[in-house]
Tab-separated table of C-alpha atoms in Angstrom:
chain	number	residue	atom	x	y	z
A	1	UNK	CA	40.193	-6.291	8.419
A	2	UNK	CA	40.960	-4.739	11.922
A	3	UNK	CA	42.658	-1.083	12.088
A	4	UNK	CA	41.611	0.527	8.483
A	5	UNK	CA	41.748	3.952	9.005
A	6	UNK	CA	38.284	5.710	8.305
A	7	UNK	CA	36.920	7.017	5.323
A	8	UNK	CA	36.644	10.350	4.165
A	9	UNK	CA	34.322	11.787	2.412
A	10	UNK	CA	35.330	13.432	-0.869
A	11	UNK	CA	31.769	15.765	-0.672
A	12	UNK	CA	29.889	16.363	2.795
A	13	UNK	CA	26.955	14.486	0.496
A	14	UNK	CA	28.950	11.696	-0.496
A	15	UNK	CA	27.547	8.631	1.382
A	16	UNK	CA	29.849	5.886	2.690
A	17	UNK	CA	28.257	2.695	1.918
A	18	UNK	CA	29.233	-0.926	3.349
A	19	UNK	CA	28.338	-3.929	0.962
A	20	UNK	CA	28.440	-7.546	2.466
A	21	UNK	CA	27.914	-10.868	0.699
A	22	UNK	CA	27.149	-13.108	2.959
A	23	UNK	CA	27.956	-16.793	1.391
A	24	UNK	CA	30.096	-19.945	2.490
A	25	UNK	CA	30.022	-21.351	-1.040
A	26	UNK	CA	31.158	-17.815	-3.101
A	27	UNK	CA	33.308	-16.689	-0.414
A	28	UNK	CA	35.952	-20.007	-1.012
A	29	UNK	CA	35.198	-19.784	-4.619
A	30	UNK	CA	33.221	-22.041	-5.484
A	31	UNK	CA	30.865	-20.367	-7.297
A	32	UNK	CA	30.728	-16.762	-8.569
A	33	UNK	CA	29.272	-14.170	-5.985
A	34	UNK	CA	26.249	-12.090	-7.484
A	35	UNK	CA	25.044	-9.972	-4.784
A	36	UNK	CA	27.621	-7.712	-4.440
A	37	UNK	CA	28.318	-6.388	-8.139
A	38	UNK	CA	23.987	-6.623	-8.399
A	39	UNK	CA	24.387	-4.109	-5.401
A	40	UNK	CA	27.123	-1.770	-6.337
A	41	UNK	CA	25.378	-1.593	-9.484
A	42	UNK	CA	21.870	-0.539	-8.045
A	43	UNK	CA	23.455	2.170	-5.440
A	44	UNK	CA	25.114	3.340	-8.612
A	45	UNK	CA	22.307	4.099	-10.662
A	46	UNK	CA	19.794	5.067	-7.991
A	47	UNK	CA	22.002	7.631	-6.330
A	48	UNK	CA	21.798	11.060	-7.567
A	49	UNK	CA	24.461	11.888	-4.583
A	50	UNK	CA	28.004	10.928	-4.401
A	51	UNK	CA	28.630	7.569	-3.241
A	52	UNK	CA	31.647	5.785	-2.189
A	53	UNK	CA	31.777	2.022	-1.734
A	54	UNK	CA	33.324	-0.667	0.310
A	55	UNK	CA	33.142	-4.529	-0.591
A	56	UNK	CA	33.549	-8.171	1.915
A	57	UNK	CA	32.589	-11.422	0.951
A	58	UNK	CA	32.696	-13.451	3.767
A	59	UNK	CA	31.369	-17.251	5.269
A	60	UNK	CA	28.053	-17.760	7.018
A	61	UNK	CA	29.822	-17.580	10.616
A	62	UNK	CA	27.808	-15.688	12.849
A	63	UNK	CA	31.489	-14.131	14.673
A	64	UNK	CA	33.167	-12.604	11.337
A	65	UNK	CA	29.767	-11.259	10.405
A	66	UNK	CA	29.381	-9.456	13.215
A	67	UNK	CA	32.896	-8.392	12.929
A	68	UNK	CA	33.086	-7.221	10.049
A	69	UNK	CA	29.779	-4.610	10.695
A	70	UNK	CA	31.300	-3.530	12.992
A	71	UNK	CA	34.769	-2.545	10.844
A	72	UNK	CA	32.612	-0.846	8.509
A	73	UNK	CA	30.700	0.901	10.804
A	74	UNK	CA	32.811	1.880	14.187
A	75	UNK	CA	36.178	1.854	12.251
A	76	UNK	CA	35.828	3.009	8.361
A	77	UNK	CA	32.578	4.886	9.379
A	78	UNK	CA	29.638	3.811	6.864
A	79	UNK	CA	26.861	5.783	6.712
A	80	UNK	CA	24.713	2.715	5.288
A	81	UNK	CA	25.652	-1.311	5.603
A	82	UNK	CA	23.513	-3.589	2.878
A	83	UNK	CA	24.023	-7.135	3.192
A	84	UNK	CA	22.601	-10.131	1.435
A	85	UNK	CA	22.210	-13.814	2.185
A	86	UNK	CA	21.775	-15.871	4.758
A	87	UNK	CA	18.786	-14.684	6.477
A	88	UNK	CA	16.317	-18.118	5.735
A	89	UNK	CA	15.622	-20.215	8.384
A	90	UNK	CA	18.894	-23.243	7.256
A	91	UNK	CA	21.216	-23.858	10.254
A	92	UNK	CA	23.767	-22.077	8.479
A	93	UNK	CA	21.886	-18.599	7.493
A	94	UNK	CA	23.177	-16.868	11.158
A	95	UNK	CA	23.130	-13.452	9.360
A	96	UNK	CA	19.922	-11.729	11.570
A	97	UNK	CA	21.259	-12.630	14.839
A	98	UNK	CA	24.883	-11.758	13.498
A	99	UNK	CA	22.972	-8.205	13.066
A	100	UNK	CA	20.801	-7.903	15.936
A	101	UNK	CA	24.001	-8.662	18.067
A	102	UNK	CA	25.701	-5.849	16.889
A	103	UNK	CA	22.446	-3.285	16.731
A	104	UNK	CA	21.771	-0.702	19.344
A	105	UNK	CA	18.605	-0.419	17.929
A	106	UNK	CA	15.852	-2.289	15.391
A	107	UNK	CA	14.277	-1.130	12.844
A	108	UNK	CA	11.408	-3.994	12.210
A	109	UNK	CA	9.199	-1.504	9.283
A	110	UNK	CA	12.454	-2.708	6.559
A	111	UNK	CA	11.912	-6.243	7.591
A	112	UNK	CA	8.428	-5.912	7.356
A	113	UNK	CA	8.480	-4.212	3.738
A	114	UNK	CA	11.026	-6.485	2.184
A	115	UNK	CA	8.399	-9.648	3.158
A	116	UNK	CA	5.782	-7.487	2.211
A	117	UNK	CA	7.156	-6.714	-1.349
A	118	UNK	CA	8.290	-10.687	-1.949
A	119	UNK	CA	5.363	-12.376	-1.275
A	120	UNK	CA	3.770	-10.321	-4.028
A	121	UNK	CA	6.000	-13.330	-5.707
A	122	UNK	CA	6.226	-16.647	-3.930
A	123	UNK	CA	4.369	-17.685	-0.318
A	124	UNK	CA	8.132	-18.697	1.003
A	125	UNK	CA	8.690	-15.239	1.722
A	126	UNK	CA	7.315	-15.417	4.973
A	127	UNK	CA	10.362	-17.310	5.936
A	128	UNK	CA	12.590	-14.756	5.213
A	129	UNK	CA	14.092	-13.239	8.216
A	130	UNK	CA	16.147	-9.901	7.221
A	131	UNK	CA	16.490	-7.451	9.891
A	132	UNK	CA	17.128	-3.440	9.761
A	133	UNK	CA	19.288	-1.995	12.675
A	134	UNK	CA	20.861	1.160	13.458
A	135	UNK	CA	24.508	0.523	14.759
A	136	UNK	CA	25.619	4.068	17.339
A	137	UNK	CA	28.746	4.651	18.388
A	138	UNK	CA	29.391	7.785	20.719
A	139	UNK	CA	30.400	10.132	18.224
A	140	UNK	CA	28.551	7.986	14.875
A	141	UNK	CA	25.650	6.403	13.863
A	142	UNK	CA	24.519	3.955	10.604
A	143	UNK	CA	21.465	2.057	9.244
A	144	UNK	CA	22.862	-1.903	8.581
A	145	UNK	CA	19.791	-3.477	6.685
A	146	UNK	CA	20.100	-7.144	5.686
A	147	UNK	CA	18.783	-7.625	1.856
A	148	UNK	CA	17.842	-10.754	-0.134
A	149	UNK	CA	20.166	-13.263	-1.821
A	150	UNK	CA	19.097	-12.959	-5.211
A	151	UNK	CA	20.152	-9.848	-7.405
A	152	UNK	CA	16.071	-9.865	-8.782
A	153	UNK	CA	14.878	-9.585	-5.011
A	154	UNK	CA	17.574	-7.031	-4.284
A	155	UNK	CA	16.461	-4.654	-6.684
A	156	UNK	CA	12.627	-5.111	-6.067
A	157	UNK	CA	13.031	-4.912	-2.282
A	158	UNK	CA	15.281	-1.831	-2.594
A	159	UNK	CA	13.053	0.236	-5.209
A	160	UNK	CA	9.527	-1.336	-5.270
A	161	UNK	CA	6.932	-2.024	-7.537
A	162	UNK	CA	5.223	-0.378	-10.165
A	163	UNK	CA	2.332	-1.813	-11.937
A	164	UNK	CA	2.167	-1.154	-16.149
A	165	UNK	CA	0.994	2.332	-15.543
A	166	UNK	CA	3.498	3.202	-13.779
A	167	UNK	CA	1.303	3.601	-10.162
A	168	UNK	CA	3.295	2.336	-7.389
A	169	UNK	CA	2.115	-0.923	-6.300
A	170	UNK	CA	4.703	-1.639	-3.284
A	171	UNK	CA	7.281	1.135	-1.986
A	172	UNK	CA	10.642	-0.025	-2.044
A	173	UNK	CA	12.508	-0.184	1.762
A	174	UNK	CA	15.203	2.562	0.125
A	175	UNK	CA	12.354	5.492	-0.352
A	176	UNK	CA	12.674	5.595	3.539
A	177	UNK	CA	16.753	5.261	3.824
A	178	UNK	CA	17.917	8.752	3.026
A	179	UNK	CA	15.247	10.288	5.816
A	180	UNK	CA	16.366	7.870	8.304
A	181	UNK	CA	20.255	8.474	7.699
A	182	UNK	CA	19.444	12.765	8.237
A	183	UNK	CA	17.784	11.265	11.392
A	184	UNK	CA	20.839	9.390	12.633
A	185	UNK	CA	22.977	12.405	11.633
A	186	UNK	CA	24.412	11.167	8.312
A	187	UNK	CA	24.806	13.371	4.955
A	188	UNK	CA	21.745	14.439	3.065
A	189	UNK	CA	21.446	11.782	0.044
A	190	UNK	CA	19.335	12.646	-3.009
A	191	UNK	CA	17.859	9.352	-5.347
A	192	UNK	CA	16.637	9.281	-9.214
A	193	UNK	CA	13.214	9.511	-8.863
A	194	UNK	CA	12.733	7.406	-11.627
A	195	UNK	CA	13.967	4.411	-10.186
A	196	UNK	CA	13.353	5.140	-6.587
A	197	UNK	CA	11.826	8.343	-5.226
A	198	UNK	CA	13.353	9.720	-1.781
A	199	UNK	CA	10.448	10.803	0.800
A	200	UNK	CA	11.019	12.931	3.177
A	201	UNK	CA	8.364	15.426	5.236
A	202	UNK	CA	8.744	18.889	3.775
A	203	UNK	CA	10.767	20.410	6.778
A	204	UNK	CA	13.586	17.956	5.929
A	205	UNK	CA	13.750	19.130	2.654
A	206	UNK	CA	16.598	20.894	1.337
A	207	UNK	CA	16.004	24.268	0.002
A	208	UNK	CA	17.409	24.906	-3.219
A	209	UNK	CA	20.904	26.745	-2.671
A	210	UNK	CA	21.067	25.604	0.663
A	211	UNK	CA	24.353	24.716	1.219
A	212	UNK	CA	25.183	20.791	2.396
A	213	UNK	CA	26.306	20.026	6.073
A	214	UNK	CA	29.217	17.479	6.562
A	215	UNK	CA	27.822	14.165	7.588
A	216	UNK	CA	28.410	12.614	10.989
C-alpha cells in the first residue's frame, strides 16, 4: 500500500525483512497460503539477531509485484525481500521479470544455488527461474531474492543440506545473505549455526564487544 511511513528499527541489528507470497489462487482465497507463515517461521528460528517482519499476499500480475518491492524496499525500507512462487516457466509465473524490472543489480550465484540444491531432488528444477537482485535507492540499498513455492524447498534452499553425519552436502543461499547485506550497507545479522551458519571473511567479523552500527 502506497505512503507507509518507514520502519524503524527497534536495535541497529534488528533486520527489516519483506515477505511476499506470490499466488493468484491464495491471494482471493481460495486456498490457504503456505509460504508465508513457512517463511516467517524459518527467519524466526534461524535468526540469532532481531528481526522485524512485514507480510503481502498478492496475484501473479507482473505490475503489483513490482509494486509492491518497491513499497517494501524504497518506502518501509527492508533490509531483505524473500518471495515465493511464481517463478516456473506457466504464462502466469511473471515473478523474475517482475524482479529484474525493479533490480539495479543481479545477483545470478542465489539463482544458481537454489537450482543447484533442488535438483539434488527432482530433474524439473532446471526450470525453475528465481532470481536474486539488489534494489538501491540513493540513500538505501536491499537484497530481494525470489524463493520456491513449497514450504519443503524454502527451507532446503534457504539453509542447505546436510548428509547423516552432519557434513554439509549443499550450502544453503542464506549462509551468504548476512555478508552481502554489510556489503550493501545494512545491519550486521548473526544466524544459529545449527540450522544455518553465517560466513563471512574474517575482517568482516565482529569483534566481541564491538559495539553495533545502525543499519542503512
Amino acid at each position: 500500500m502506497a505512503g507507509q511511513k518507514q520502519l524503524s528499527r527497534s536495535h541497529p541489528d534488528e533486520l527489516l525483512v519483506g515477505l511476499v507470497s506470490i499466488s493468484d489462487r491464495a491471494s482471493s482465497g481460495v486456498y490457504r497460503d503456505e509460504g508465508l507463515p513457512a517463511l516467517e517461521q524459518w527467519l524466526n528460528g534461524a535468526l540469532a539477531s532481531p528481526v522485524r517482519i512485514e507480510q503481502r499476499l498478492i496475484p501473479d500480475e507482473a505490475e503489483r509485484i513490482s509494486a509492491t518491492l518497491i513499497e517494501l524496499v524504497d518506502e518501509l525500507g527492508c533490509d531483505l525481500v524473500l518471495t515465493t512462487g511464481g517463478t516456473g516457466p506457466s504464462r502466469r509465473d511473471v515473478t523474475p521479470e517482475a524482479t529484474l524490472a525493479v533490480a539495479t543489480r543481479e545477483m545470478p550465484g542465489f539463482g544458481e544455488q537454489m537450482r543447484q540444491i533442488s535438483l539434488k531432488f527432482v530433474p524439473t528444477a532446471i526450470l525453475s527461474r528465481q532470481v536474486g537482485v539488489i534494489r538501491e535507492t540513493a540513500d538505501h540499498a536491499a537484497l530481494i531474492l525470489n524463493l520456491p513455492g513449497q514450504p519443503k524447498a524454502i527451507r532446503e534452499t534457504l539453509e542447505g543440506l546436510k548428509g547423516d553425519d552432519g557434513q554439509v552436502l549443499a550450502s544453503g543461499i542464506f549462509a551468504a545473505v548476512p555478508y552481502c547485506i554489510d556489503l550493501i550497507g545494512g545491519p550486521y545479522v548473526e544466524t544459529h549455526a545449527h540450522i544455518v551458519k553465517a560466513f563471512r571473511p574474517k575482517s568482516a567479523l565482529r569483534s566481541t564487544g564491538q559495539a553495533p552500527q545502525s543499519g542503512g
